[in-house]
Short mmCIF file of C-alpha atoms in Angstrom, two decimals:
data_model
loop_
_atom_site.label_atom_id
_atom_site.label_comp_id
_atom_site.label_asym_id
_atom_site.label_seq_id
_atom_site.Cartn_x
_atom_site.Cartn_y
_atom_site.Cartn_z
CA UNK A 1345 17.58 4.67 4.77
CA UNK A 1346 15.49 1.54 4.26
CA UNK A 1347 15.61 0.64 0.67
CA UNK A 1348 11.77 -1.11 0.25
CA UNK A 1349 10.33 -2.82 -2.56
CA UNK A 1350 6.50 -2.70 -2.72
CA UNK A 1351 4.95 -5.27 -5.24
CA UNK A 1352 1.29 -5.48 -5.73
CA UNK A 1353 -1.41 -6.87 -7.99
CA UNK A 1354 -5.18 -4.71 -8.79
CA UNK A 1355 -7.94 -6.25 -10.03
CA UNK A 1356 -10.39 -3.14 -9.32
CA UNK A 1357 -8.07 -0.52 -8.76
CA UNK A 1358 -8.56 -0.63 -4.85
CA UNK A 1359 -5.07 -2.36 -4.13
CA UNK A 1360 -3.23 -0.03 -6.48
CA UNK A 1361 -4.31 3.08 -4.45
CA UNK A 1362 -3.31 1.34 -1.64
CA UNK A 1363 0.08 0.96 -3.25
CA UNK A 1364 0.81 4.50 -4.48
CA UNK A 1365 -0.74 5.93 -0.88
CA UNK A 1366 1.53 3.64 1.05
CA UNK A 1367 4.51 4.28 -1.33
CA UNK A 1368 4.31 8.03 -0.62
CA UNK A 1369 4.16 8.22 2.75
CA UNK A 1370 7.04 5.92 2.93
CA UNK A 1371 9.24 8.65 0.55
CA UNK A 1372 7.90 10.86 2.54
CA UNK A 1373 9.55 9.57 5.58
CA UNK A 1374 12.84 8.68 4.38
CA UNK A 1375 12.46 5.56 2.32
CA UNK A 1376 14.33 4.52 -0.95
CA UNK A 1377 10.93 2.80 -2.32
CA UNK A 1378 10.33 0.85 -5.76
CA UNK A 1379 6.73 0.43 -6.92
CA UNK A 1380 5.76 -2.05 -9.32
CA UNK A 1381 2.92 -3.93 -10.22
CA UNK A 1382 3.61 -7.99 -9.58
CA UNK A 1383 3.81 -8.24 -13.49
CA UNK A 1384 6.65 -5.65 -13.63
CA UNK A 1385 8.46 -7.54 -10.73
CA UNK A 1386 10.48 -10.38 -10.31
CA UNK A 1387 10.94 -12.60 -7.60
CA UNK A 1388 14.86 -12.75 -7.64
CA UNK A 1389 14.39 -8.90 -7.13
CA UNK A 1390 13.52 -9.37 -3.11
CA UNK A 1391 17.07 -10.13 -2.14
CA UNK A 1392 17.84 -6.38 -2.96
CA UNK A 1393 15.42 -4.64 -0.59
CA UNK A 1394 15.39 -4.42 3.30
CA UNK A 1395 12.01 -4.31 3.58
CA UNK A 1396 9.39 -6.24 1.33
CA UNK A 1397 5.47 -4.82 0.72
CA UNK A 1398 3.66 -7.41 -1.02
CA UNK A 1399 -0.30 -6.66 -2.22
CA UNK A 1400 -3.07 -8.33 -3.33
CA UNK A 1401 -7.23 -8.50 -3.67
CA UNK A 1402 -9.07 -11.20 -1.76
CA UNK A 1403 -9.74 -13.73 -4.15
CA UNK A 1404 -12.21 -16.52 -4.26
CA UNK A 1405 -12.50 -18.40 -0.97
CA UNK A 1406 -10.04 -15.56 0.59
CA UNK A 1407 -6.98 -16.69 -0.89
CA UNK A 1408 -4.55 -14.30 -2.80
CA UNK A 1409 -4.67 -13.22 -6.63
CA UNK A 1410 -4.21 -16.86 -7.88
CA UNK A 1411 -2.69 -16.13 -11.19
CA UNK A 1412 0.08 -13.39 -11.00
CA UNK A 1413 0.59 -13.15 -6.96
CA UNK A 1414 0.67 -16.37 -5.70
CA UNK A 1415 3.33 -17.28 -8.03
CA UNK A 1416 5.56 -14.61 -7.72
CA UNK A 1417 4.96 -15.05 -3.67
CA UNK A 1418 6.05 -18.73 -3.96
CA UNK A 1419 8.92 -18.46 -6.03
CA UNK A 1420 10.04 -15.54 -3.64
CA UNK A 1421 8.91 -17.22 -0.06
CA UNK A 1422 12.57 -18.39 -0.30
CA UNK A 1423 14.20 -15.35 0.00
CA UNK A 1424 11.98 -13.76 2.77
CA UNK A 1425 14.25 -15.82 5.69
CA UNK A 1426 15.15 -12.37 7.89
CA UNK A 1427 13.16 -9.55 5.75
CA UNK A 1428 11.03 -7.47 6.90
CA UNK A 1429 8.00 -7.94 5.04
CA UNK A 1430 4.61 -5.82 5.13
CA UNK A 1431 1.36 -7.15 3.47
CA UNK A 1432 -1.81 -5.05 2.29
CA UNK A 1433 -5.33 -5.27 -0.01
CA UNK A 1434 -8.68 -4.96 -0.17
CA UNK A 1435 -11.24 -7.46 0.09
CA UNK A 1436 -15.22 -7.35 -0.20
CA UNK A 1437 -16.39 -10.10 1.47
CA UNK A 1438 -15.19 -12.02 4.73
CA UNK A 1439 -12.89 -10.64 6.82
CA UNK A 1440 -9.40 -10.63 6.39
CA UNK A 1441 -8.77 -14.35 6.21
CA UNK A 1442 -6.54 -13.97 3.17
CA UNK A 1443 -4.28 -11.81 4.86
CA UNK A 1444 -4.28 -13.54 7.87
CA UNK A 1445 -3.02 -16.61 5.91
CA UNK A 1446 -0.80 -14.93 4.20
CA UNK A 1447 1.14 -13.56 7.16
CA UNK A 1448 1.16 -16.99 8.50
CA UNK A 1449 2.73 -18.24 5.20
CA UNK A 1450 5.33 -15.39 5.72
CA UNK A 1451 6.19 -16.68 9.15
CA UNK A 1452 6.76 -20.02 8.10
CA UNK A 1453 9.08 -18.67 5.09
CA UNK A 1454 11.43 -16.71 8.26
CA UNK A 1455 10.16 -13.17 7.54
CA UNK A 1456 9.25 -11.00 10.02
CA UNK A 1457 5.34 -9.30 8.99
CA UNK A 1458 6.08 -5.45 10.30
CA UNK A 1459 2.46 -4.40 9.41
CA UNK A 1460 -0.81 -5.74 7.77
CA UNK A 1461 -3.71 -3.30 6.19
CA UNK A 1462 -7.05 -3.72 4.75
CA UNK A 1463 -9.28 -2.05 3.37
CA UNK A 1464 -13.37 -2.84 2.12
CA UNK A 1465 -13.54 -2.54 -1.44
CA UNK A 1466 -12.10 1.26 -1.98
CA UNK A 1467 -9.99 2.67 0.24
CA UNK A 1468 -12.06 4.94 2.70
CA UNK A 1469 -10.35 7.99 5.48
CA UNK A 1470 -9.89 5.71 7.23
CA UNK A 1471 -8.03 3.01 5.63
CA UNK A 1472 -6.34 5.78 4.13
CA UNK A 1473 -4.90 7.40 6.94
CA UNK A 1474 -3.92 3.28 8.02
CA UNK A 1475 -2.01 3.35 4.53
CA UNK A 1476 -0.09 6.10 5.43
CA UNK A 1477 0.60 4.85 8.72
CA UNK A 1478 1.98 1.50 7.38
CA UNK A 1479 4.36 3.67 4.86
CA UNK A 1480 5.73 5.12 7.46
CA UNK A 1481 6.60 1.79 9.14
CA UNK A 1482 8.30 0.82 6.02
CA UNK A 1483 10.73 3.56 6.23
#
């Protein structure tokens, strides 16, 4: 049983249901999963878990939530080296840059990215049903 630790921040409530949707599916396929919001999380915490589900928004120029995320995803870039990690949000403009980067920045910190997913502003059936999906990689 994977044990996964799914860490996330919301600034509409888009990413959140993203989080709980994903987290379910994941328990619902075998997982040991922890949910917390990035504020409820801490860094250190990542060397616990097998796999590693990080979300955020699409921020500004397509970056990540600059004041909780990216420092909690800096401080724990060092202990990614050989995790799985999985990354997920919503966005309402562009397309997908910020994840994009951020998977790169994953790479480069020795974690292997099992699974991206995105979703325009609210999650929709189909982004959804790619939620669920991505839980079940997880497990």
């Amino acid at each position: 049983m994977s044990k996964v630790l799914i860490v996330y921040v919301t600034t509409t409530g888009n990413t959140e249901k993203m989080a709980v949707i994903i987290s379910d599916a994941a328990k619902a396929a075998g997982a040991d999963v922890t949910c917390k919001t990035v504020g409820e999380a801490s860094a250190a915490e990542v060397a616990n878990y097998d796999v590693i589900a990080l979300g955020s928004p699409a921020m500004g120029a397509e970056v990540i939530e600059e004041a909780e995320m990216e420092p909690f995803f800096t401080e724990a870039a060092g202990s990614l080296s050989g995790k799985k990690v999985a990354l997920f949000g919503s966005y309402d403009w562009g397309d997908g840059e910020w994840l994009r980067t951020w998977e790169d920045r994953c790479k480069e910190a020795g974690a292997e990215v099992i699974a991206t997913v995105k979703a325009h502003l609210e999650p929709d059936d189909d982004a959804v049903n790619e939620c669920k999906e991505f839980g079940k990689k997880l497990a």
